[in-house]
Each structure stands twice: as structure tokens, then as C-alpha cells.
XYZ file of C-alpha atoms in Angstrom:
612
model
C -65.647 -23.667 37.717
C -65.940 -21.379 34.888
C -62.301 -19.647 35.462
C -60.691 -23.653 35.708
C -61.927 -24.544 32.592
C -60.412 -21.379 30.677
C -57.065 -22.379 32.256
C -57.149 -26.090 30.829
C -58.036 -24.605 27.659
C -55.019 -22.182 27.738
C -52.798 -25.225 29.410
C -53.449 -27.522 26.502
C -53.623 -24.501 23.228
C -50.039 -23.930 24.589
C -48.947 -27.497 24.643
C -50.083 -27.522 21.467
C -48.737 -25.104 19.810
C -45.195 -25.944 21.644
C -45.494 -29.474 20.152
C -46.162 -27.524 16.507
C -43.223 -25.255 16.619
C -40.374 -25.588 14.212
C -37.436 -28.095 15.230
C -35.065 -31.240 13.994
C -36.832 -34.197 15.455
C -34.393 -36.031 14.257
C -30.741 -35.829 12.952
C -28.394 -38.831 11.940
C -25.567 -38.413 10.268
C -23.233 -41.473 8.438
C -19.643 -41.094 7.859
C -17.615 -43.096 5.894
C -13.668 -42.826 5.942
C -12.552 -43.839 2.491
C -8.760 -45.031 2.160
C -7.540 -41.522 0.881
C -8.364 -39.503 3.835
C -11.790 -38.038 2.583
C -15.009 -38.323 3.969
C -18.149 -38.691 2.866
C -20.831 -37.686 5.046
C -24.851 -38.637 4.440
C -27.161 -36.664 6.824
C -30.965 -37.699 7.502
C -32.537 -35.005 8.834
C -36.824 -35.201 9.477
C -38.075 -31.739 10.146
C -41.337 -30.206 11.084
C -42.090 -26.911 9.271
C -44.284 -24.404 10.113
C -43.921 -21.887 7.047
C -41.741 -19.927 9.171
C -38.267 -20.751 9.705
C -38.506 -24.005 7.112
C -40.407 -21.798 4.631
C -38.912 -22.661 0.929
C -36.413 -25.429 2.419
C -33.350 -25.840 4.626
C -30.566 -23.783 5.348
C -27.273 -25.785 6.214
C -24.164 -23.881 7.268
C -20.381 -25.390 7.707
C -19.449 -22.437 8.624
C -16.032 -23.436 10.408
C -14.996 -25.633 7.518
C -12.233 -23.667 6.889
C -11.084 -22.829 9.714
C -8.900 -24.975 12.718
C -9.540 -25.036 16.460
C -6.027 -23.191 17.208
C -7.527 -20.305 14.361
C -5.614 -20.689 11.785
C -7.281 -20.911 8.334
C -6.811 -24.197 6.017
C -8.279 -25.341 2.432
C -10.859 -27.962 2.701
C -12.274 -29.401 -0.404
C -16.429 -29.641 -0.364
C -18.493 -31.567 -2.605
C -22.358 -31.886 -2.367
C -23.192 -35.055 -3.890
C -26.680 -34.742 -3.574
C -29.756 -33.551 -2.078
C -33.417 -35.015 -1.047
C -36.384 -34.111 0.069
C -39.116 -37.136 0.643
C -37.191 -39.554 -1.672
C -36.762 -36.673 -4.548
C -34.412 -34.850 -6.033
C -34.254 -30.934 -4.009
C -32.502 -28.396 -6.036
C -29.778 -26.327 -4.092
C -27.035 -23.404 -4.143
C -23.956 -23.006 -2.457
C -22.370 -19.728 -1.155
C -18.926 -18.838 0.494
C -19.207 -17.759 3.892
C -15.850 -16.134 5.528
C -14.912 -19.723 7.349
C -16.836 -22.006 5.139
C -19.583 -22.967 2.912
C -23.974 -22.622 3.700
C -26.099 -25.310 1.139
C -29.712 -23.493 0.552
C -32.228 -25.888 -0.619
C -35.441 -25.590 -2.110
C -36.767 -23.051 -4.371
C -38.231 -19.436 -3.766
C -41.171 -20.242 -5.692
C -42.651 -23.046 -3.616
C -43.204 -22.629 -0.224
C -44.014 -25.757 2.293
C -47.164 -26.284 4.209
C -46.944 -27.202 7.765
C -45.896 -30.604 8.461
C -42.889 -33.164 8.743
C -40.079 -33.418 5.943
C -37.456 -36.158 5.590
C -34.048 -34.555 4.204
C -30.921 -36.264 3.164
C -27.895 -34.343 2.549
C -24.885 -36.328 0.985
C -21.401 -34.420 0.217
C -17.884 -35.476 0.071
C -15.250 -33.399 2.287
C -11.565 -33.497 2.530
C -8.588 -32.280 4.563
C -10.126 -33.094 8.361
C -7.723 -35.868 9.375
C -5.478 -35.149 11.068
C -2.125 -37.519 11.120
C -0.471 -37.527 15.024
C 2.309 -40.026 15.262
C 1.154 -43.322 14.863
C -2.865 -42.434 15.357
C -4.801 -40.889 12.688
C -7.678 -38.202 14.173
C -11.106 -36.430 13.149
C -12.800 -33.923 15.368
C -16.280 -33.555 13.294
C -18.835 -30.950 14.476
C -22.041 -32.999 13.302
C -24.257 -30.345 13.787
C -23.315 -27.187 13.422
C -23.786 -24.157 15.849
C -25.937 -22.248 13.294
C -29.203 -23.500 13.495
C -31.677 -21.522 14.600
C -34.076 -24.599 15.737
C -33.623 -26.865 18.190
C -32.646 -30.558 17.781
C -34.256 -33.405 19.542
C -32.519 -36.420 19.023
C -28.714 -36.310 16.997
C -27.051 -40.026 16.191
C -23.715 -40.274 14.601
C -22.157 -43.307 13.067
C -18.634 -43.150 11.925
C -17.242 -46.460 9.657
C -13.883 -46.614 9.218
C -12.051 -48.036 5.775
C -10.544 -51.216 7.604
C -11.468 -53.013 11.173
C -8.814 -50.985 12.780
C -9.454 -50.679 16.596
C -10.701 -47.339 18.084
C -8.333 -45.939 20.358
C -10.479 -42.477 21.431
C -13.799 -41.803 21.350
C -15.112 -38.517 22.491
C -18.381 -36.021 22.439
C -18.302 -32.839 23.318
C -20.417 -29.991 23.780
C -20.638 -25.978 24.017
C -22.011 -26.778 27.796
C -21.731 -29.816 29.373
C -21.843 -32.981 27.664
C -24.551 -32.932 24.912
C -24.302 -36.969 23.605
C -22.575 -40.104 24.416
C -20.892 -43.460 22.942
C -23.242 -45.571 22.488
C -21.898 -48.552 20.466
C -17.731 -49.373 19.905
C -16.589 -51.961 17.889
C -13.660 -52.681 15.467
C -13.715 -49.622 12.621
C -17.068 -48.053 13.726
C -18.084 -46.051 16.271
C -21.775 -44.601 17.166
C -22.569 -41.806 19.133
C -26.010 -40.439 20.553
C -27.353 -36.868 22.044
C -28.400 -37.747 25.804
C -30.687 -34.017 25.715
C -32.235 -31.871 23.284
C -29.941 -29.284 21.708
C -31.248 -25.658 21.823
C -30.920 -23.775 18.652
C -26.986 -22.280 18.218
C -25.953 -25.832 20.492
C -23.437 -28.066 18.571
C -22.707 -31.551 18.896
C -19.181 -32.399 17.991
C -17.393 -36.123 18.319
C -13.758 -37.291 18.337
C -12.194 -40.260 17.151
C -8.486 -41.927 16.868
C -7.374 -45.243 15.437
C -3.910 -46.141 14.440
C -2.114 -44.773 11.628
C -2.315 -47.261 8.528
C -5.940 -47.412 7.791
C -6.248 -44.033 5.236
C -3.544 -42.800 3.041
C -1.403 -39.603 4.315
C -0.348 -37.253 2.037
C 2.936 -37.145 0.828
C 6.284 -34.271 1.061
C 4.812 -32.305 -2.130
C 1.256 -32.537 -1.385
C 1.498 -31.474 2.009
C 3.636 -28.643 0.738
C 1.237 -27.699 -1.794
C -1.227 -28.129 1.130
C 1.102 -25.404 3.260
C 0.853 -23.091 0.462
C -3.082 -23.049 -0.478
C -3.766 -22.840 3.547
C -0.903 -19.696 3.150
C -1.756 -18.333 -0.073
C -1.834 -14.296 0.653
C 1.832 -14.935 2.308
C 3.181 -16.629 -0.985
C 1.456 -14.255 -3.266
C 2.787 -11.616 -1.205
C 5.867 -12.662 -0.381
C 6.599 -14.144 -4.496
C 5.156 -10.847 -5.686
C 7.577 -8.379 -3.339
C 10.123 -10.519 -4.521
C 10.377 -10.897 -8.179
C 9.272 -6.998 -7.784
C 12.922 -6.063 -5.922
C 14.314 -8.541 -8.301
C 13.149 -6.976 -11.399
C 13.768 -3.511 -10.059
C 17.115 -4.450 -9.614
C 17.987 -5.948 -12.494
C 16.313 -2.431 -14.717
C 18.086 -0.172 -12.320
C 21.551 -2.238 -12.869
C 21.069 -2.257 -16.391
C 20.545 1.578 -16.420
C 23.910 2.076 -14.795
C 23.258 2.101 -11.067
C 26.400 1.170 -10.405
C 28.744 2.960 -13.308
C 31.691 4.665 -12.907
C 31.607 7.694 -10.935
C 34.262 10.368 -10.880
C 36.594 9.632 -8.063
C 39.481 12.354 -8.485
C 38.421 15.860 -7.134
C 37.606 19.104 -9.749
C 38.355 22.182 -9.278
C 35.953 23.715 -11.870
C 32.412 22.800 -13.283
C 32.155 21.051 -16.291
C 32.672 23.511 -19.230
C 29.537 25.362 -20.327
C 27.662 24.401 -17.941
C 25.886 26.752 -15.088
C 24.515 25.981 -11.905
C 21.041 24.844 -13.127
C 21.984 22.353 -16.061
C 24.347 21.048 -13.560
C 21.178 20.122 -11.357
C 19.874 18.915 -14.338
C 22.127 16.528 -15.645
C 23.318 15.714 -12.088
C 19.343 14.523 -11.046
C 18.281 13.448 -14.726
C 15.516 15.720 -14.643
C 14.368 19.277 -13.482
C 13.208 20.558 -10.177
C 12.593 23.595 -8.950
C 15.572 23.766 -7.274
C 17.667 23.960 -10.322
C 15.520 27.104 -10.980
C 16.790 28.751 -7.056
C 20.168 27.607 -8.102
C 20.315 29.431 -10.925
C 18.239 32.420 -9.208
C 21.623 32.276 -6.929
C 24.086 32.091 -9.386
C 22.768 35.659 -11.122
C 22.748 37.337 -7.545
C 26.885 35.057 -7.334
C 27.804 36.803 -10.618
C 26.655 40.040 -9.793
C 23.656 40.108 -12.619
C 21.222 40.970 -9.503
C 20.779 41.507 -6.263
C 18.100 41.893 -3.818
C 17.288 44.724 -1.973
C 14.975 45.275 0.974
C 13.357 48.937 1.894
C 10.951 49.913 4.129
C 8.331 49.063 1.298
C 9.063 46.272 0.018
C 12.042 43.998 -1.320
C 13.290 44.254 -4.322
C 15.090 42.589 -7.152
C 17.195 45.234 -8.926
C 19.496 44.262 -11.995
C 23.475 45.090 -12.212
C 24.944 47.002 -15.227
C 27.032 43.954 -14.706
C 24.767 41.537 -16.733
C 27.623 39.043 -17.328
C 28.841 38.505 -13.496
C 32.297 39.220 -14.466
C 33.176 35.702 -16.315
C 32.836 36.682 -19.728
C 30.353 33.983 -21.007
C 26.751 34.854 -21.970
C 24.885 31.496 -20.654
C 21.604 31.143 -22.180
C 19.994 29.895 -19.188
C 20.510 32.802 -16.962
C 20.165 35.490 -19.359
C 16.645 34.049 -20.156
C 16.073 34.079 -16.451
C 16.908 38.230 -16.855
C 15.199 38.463 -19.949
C 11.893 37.892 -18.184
C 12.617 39.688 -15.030
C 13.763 42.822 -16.515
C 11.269 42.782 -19.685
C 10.604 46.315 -21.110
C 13.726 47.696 -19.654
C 12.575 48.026 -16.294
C 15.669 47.411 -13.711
C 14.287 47.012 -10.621
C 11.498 44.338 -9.714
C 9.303 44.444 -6.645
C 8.804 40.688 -5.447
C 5.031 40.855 -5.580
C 2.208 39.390 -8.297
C 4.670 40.681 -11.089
C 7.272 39.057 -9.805
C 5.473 35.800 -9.394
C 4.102 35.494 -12.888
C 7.544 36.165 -14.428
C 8.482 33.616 -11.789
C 6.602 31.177 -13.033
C 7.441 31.986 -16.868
C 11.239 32.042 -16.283
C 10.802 28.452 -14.247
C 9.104 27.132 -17.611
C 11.251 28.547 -19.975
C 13.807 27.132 -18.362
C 12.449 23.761 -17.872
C 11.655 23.661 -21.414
C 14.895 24.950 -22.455
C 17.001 22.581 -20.455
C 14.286 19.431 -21.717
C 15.328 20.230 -25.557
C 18.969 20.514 -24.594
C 20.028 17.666 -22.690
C 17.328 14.965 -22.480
C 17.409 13.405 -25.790
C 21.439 13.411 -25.666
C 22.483 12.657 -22.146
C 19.662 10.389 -20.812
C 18.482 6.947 -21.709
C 14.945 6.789 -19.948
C 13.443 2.782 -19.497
C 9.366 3.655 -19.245
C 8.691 0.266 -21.031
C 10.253 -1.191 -18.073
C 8.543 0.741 -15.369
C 5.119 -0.386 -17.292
C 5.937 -4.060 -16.789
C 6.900 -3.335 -13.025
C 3.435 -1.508 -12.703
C 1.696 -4.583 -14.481
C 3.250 -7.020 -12.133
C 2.625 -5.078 -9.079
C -1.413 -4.418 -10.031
C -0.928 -8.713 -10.356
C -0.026 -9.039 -7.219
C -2.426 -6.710 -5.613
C -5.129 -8.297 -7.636
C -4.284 -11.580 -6.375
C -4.338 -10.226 -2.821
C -7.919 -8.503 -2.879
C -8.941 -11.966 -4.854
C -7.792 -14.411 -2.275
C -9.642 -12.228 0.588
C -12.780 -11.803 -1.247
C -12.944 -15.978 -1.782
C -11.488 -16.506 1.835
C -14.369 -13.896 2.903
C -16.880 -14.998 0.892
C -18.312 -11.350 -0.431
C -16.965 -8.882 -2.743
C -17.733 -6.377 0.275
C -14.567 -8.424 2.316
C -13.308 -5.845 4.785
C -9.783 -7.375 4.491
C -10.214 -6.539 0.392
C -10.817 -3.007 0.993
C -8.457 -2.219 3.858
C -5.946 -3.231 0.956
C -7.717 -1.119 -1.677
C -8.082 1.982 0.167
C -5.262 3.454 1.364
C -3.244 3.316 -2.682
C -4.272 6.394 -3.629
C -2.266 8.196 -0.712
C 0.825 6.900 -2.352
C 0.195 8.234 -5.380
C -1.240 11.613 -4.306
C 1.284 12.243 -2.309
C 4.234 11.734 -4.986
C 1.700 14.140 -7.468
C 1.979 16.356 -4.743
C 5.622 16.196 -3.821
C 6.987 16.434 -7.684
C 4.369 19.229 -8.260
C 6.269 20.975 -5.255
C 9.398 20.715 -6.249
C 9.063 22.148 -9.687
C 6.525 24.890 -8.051
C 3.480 24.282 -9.468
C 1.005 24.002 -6.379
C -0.127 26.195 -4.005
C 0.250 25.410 -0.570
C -3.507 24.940 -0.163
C -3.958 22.245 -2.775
C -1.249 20.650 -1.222
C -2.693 20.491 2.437
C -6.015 19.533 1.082
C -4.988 16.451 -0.844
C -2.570 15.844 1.479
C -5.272 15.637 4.399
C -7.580 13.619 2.040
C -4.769 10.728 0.913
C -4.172 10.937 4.828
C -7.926 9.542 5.823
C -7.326 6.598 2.531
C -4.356 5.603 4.346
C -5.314 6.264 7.715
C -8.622 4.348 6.992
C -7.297 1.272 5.088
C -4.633 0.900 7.855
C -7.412 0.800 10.371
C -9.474 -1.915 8.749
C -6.357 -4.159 7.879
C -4.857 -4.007 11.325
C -8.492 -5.050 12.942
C -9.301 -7.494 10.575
C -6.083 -9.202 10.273
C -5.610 -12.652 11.826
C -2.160 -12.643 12.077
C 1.303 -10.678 11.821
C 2.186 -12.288 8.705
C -1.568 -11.561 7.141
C -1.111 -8.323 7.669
C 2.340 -8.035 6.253
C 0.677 -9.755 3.020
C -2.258 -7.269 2.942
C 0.241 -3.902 3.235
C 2.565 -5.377 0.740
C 1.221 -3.320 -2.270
C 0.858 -0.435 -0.058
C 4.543 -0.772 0.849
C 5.636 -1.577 -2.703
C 3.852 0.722 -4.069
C 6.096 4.290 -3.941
C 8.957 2.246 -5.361
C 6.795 1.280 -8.280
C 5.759 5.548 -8.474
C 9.686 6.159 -8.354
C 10.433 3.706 -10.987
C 8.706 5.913 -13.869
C 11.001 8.995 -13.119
C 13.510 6.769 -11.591
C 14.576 4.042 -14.090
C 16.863 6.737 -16.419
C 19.800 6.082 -17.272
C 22.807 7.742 -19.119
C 24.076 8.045 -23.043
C 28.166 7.678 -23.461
C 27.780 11.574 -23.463
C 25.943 11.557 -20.608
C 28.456 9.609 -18.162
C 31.299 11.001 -19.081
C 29.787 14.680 -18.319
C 28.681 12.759 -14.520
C 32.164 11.578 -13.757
C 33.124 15.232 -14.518
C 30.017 16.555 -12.095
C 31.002 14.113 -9.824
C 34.612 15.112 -9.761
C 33.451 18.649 -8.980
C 30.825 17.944 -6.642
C 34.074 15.694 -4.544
C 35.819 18.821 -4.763
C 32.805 21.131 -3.325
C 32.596 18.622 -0.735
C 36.281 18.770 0.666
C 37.770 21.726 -0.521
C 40.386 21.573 1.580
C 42.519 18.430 0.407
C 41.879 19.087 -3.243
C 43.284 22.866 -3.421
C 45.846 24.826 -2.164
C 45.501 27.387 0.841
C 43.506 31.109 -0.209
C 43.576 33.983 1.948
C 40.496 35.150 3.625
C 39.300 37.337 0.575
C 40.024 34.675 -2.196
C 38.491 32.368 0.182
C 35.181 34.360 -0.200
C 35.552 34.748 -3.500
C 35.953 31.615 -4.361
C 32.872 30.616 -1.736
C 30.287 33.113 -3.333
C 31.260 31.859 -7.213
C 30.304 28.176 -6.268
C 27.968 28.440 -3.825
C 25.006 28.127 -6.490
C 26.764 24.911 -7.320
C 27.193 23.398 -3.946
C 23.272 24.220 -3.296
C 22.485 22.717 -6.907
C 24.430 19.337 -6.216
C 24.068 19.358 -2.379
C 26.858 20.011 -0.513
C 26.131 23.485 0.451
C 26.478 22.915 4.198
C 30.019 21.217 3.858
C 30.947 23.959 1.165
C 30.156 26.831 4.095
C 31.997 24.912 6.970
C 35.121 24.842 4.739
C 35.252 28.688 4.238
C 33.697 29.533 8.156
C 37.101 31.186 8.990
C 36.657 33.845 6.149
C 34.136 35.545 8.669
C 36.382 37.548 10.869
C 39.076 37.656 8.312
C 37.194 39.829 5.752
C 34.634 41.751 7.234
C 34.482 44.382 4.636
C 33.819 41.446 1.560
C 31.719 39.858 3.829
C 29.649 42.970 4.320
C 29.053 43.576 0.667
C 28.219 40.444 -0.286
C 25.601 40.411 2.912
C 24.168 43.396 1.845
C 23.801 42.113 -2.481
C 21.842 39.369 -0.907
C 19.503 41.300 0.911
C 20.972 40.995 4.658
C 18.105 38.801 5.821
C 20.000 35.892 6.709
C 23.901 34.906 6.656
C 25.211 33.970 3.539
C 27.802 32.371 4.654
C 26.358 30.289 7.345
C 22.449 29.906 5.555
C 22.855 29.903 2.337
C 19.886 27.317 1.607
C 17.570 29.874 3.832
C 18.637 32.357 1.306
C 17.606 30.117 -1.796
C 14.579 29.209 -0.397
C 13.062 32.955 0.462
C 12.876 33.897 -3.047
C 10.952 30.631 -3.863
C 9.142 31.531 -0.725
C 8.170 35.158 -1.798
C 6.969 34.021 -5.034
C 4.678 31.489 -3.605
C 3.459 33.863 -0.917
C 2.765 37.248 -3.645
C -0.631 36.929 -5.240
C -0.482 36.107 -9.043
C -1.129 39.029 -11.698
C -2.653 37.659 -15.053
C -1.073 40.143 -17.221
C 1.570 42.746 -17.644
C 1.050 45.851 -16.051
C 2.459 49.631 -16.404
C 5.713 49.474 -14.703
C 5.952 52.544 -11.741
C 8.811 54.346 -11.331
C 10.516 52.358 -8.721
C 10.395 49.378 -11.398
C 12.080 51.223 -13.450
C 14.275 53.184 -11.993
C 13.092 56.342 -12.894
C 14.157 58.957 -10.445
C 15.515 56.955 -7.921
C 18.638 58.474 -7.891
């Protein structure tokens, strides 16, 4: 008797505490179609609160507002009117979610003692009408799918603007059926829950009535409708655009499409040697105007290179003019700081790298203070306003997904955001390469780091991305971006002085090109000749591959020139067939010697001194 007793007990503590728990008892919700297409919702809602859930007050989340049933996103304007609790004014805050909008009520500050609560909700929402032929339709989710207690009884009334028929009436339900139409009549419509909805459980309802009874929206605003629902692609799109356009118009305006020299050359431009050819040719220095002119001291027989069982070596000619009869400052600084102190032969190790490095800036500087000011018009204001627009548009970009997203934490925000600086770490690295001013370390290391930003940022745009065109839109500044990098070295163009001296390079480099129509036949050893004295010009502007094919026949035809100049430029590759994989050993030697701070005693072998 005893034990039957405890079980009643237990049997009716747990019915009630299940009639105590949290839920909606009830939830009603009035919807008025006004004659412009917005609606204006009023929701009743009487809760019981146990201080757990329904603590400080309610939380109420559209949280597919902004979004359609096919996926695609659209603006919806949302207005909370007002909000009650028991008759009195309840204070509230909205916040963006990613697909819509959650209203918090209540205050931390007071917290609610168990009991029932009578809520009314009243807010004005616009854009869910949707115009089909001659019927005008709204699919409404009353409910919601986000709340975490269950709902007991849901009625829906819907009142249309004008006694227009209804056509379609629908409920419909994450399950089965969770409601029914209860009540159809001219302009209004009521619908009712037939079970109790467990907590994540939606109700939704559809209606149709002929077209006529709200106001559809006209050609412009349902543009302007087609571009807020598409923003990223306009401001993408817009911003790629006027960014070609204005990149255009600068380089157009710095003579992108002048004059160039049409009839062939047969000599450089007076005065100038192979690396102020480079220089003028590319509007700036590299360090390939540096090998160049490295080339054009072993062409002119100032140098040349010599490998021994020790070591290689660069050893200078009594020859220190190459046979032309023209001091050029350029290359006899290049000798001045390879054969300092009188020393004639140079072993390519640390020494060789540090005076390297010192003739590369000399000359740099040298060719800077020459021909910049005179020859070259640079446009830097320009490039500014090109980077100012494209930060604009990539501004816009992380804006619109932090609003769509709803958090300045929006994945879509910083898979834009992190892969820029790859762009711009790897252009640091590739002009610090060219002029030689990296090692080969620093280079791998940023390399591999601007390769996780971009690897990273790809990965979070292409799984977060709704669509092809979305994601287009997010990599636009990513894409744009190295042409707005190349515009600051890029947008140069040329004085009077200038262009006339690149129709003249031009000229020659036409003639380097196709030697063969633009001078008259050589034998074998003039052929050579000629091939070795502008050889440091075709690898300055080039052309070195089609200058070698031109003169392959010399091969068999002077083997005893050939020979000798094989064995001034070290005999590690073919001169006449690799030139560039000549050009590019020295540049590789230096980079691979380890650098000496200061001068040291020269040894004999630098010297000279008792080598013969």
C-alpha cells in the first residue's frame, strides 16, 4: 500500500511540473495588407515563464526575412512599431542576424517570476508579396522555427485591403500538416494549429487573391529593388569597371599607344650601352640591366671569366675599352669596383659579391640621376586615386557582407580581407628580385606565408559563397588588386626626349629581332662578330633567342672564333646557343658566395702576382 502511494505522489509531482514548464499557450497573429504592398503584422503571444528560458523577456527571431525559398537573398524593410508586456510599454533591441533580424525584449536588470505574460509585438514589414500574373501571393512563416518552447495553440488572421476573393489558401508544416483553414470569406482568411508545435516546429500559411487589390511596384523601383537584393555584384561589378576605365584612360594619356619605331636599326642609339638601353627601354632599372652590362664588358673584351680547378674567376683585359674607342661611364664604374686597388683578377666569392652589390647600386643610382628626370614623365598622383578607388570598392564589399551577415566576424568579410596581402608580398618580393636585393630564403619564406593568406581567404570565400556570381564579387579586389600594385611603377610615361630616343630603341631592337631582312649577308666570322658585339643588347631588350637563331650557321663555319669566344666566357655553357644561361650564372654566383663586410688583403691570384 505503502509503495502505491509513493507512485501517485511521483505520477502527479510530474504532471505538475510538466503543466509548469515553459511554453506559448497561446499565439495569434493579425495581418493587415495595406494598399502598398506592406504588411503590418500584430502578434499576441501569452507565455508562462519559469525564470528559465523567459528569464528577462522574449526572444523573437525572423531569421529567414531576408532570405527566399529558392535561396536567393532579397532586401526586406522591418519596422517594430511597438512592444507590450501586460498592457505596458517593454523596452527592446534589434540585431542583424545573417538572414534576418531577432527583437530582444525586456531588460537585464529585471528578471520575471514564474507565471503567465501577455505579449504583443506590432511591426511593419515590406517586400513579401509576391506579384504572379494576375494573382498577388504571401507565403508568411507565422511562427518561426527558432523557438526553443513549444506552442500550444497558433491562430492566424490575414485581412486583406479590399473584399477581393481568396483564390488559395494553404498551411504548411516542417512535418505533416501543423494547422488548418478555419474561416474564408471575401478579403480575410483565418487559419488555426490542429496540434501543439514542438519547439524548432514552424507554422507557415499561403494565400492568393487577384492582382488589383495592393499596389505593385513600378520599372525603376523594381530595378532599384534588383540592385539592393544584388548589391556585392553592382559594387563589384561598377567598381572593376570604372577601375579598367580609369586605368585606361591614365595609361592612354601616358602614351600607351605612341609612336613606336617601325623602320629597322642597325646600331644602338648613340651613347648609349647595353644597360641604359634596358633602362630607358623598361622606364626603370632591374637587375637585368646590371647582367647586361656585366655581358657587354666580357662582349668588349674588358673581362672575361675564367674557371680553374679552384675556383672561377673574373680576370680584367689590358683591353679596358673593348676595342670601340668610347670610355662609357657605366661600364667603367662597373670595373672600377671590380678591379679596386689594382688587383686584375677577381675570384667570384664574398668579395665578389659585395662589389656585386656596390657596382649594381652605383649603377642604379647613376642611371636614376641621368635619365629619369629627362626622359620619363611618371603619373603617381594618378596611381593614388586608382588605389583610393579600389580600397572603396573593397570597403564596400567587406561592408555589405558584414550587414548581410550580421557580425563584424562575417566569414564572407574576411575570406575577402585575407588573402590581399599575398598580392602585395609577392610584387615586394618579385621587384626586390629583379634588382637583387633578397636572398633566396626571404623570398621562400614570405612567399610560403602570402601563400597560406591566399590559400586561406580562397578557402573561406569559395565555402561560404552562395553563388558563382557572389564569389566573383568577393575575389574582385583580390583580382584587381596586382593591376592596382603595377600601376605605381607602371603608369610612366615619356618626355619629347624620351620618345624620340624609344622609336630609335625600338628601331634597333626590330633590327635585333630580324637581322636578316634589315642587313646585308656577313661571312661566318663577321657574322660572329657582329653576334658577340650585340648580344648584351638583344639580352637587355629581349630578343636574345631570335638574335642566336639568326647567326646558328656561324657554328661550323668558324670554329676557331667560336672557340675563343667560348673559352672568354668561361666554357660552361654555349654562347651562342645559351646566352641567357650565361647572364644568369654570374647573377647566380653572386647570390650563391657568402657576403664579406669589408675589404680584405687581396692574395696573389687576385692580383696577379706571379701567375705567370
Amino acid at each position: 500500500m505503502r509503495v502505491w502511494l509513493l507512485a501517485v505522489c511521483w505520477l502527479l509531482a510530474l504532471t505538475g511540473q510538466a503543466r509548469a514548464d515553459e511554453r506559448i499557450l497561446e499565439f495569434f497573429s493579425d495581418i493587415k495588407v495595406e494598399r502598398s504592398g506592406d504588411l503590418l503584422v500584430t502578434e499576441n503571444l501569452r507565455v508562462r515563464s519559469e525564470g528559465k528560458q523567459i528569464r528577462h523577456g522574449l526572444q523573437r527571431d525572423f531569421a529567414h526575412l531576408y532570405r527566399r525559398d529558392d535561396g536567393t537573398r532579397t532586401t526586406a524593410g522591418f519596422d517594430v512599431v511597438s512592444v507590450r508586456r501586460d498592457g505596458r510599454a517593454e523596452p527592446f533591441e534589434l540585431s542583424r542576424l545573417r538572414d534576418g533580424v531577432r527583437v530582444t525584449t525586456g531588460r537585464k536588470d529585471v528578471v520575471f517570476r514564474p507565471g503567465e505574460y501577455q505579449y504583443t509585438l506590432t511591426y511593419r514589414v515590406t517586400r513579401q508579396l509576391r506579384a504572379a500574373g494576375g494573382q498577388d501571393r504571401l507565403v508568411w512563416d507565422v511562427t518561426g522555427r527558432e523557438w526553443a518552447l513549444p506552442i500550444d495553440k497558433v491562430r492566424v488572421r490575414i485581412v486583406l485591403p479590399g473584399e477581393a476573393p481568396i483564390q488559395d489558401a494553404a498551411v504548411a508544416g516542417q512535418r505533416e500538416a501543423s494547422g488548418r483553414l478555419q474561416e474564408r470569406e471575401p478579403g480575410r482568411a483565418v487559419f488555426v494549429s490542429t496540434r501543439v508545435l514542438a519547439p524548432g516546429e514552424s507554422m507557415a500559411v499561403e494565400l492568393a487573391w487577384p492582382a488589383g487589390q495592393v499596389s505593385r511596384p513600378g520599372p525603376v523601383m523594381t530595378w532599384w529593388h534588383g540592385v539592393q537584393d544584388r548589391a556585392e555584384l553592382w559594387v563589384g561589378g561598377l567598381g572593376a569597371g570604372c577601375l579598367l576605365l580609369y586605368y585606361l584612360v591614365a595609361w592612354l594619356q601616358a602614351g600607351g599607344w605612341s609612336r613606336r619605331g617601325k623602320t629597322p636599326l642597325t646600331e644602338p642609339p648613340e651613347g648609349l650601352s647595353a644597360p641604359a638601353l634596358r633602362y630607358v627601354y623598361r622606364k626603370g632599372y632591374d637587375r637585368w640591366a646590371f647582367l647586361s652590362g656585366m655581358m657587354e664588358l666580357l662582349a668588349r673584351r674588358s673581362v672575361r671569366l675564367r674557371v680553374q680547378a679552384d675556383g672561377r674567376y673574373l680576370e680584367r683585359l689590358p683591353n679596358q675599352t673593348g676595342g670601340d674607342a668610347r670610355h662609357d661611364p657605366l661600364l667603367n664604374g662597373m670595373l672600377g669596383r671590380f678591379f679596386a686597388g689594382g688587383r686584375t683578377l677577381l675570384r667570384l666569392d664574398g668579395l665578389y659579391r659585395r662589389c656585386y652589390d656596390e657596382a649594381l647600386r652605383d649603377q642604379r643610382q647613376w642611371l636614376d640621376e641621368a635619365y629619369a628626370r629627362s626622359l620619363f614623365v611618371t603619373y603617381g598622383e594618378r596611381a593614388r586615386k586608382a588605389f583610393y578607388l579600389w580600397i572603396a570598392m573593397t570597403v564596400a564589399l567587406v561592408g555589405l557582407a558584414i550587414i548581410r551577415e550580421g557580425s563584424l566576424l562575417a566569414w564572407t568579410a574576411w575570406g575577402i580581407l585575407l588573402p590581399l596581402p599575398a598580392v602585395p608580398a609577392w610584387c615586394a618580393v618579385h621587384a626586390q628580385w629583379r634588382a637583387g636585393a633578397t636572398s633566396f630564403v626571404s623570398r621562400v619564406v614570405l612567399g610560403a606565408l602570402a601563400l597560406l593568406c591566399l590559400a586561406g581567404g580562397l578557402a573561406v570565400l569559395v565555402t561560404h559563397a552562395e553563388s558563382l556570381p557572389l564569389l566573383l564579387a568577393g575575389l574582385a579586389p583580390l583580382i584587381l588588386l596586382p593591376v592596382v600594385c603595377a600601376g605605381f611603377p607602371g603608369l610612366k610615361g615619356y618626355t619629347a626626349q624620351g620618345r624620340a630616343l624609344r622609336v630609335q630603341i625600338d628601331g634597333f631592337r626590330r633590327f635585333l629581332a630580324h637581322p636578316s631582312a634589315a642587313s646585308a649577308p656577313l661571312d661566318a666570322e663577321s657574322a660572329l662578330a657582329r653576334y658577340e658585339r650585340y648580344l648584351p643588347y638583344a639580352l637587355a631588350l629581349g630578343v636574345a633567342r631570335r638574335w642566336s637563331a639568326a647567326h646558328a650557321q656561324a657554328r661550323g663555319a668558324a670554329p676557331a672564333a667560336l672557340a675563343d669566344m667560348q673559352a672568354r666566357y668561361g666554357g660552361v655553357y654555349d654562347v651562342l646557343t645559351r646566352p641567357h644561361a650565361v647572364m644568369a650564372s654570374l647573377d647566380r654566383w653572386a647570390a650563391r658566395a657568402a657576403p664579406v663586410r669589408g675589404p680584405r688583403a687581396a692574395s696573389s691570384a687576385e692580383t696577379g702576382e706571379g701567375r705567370r
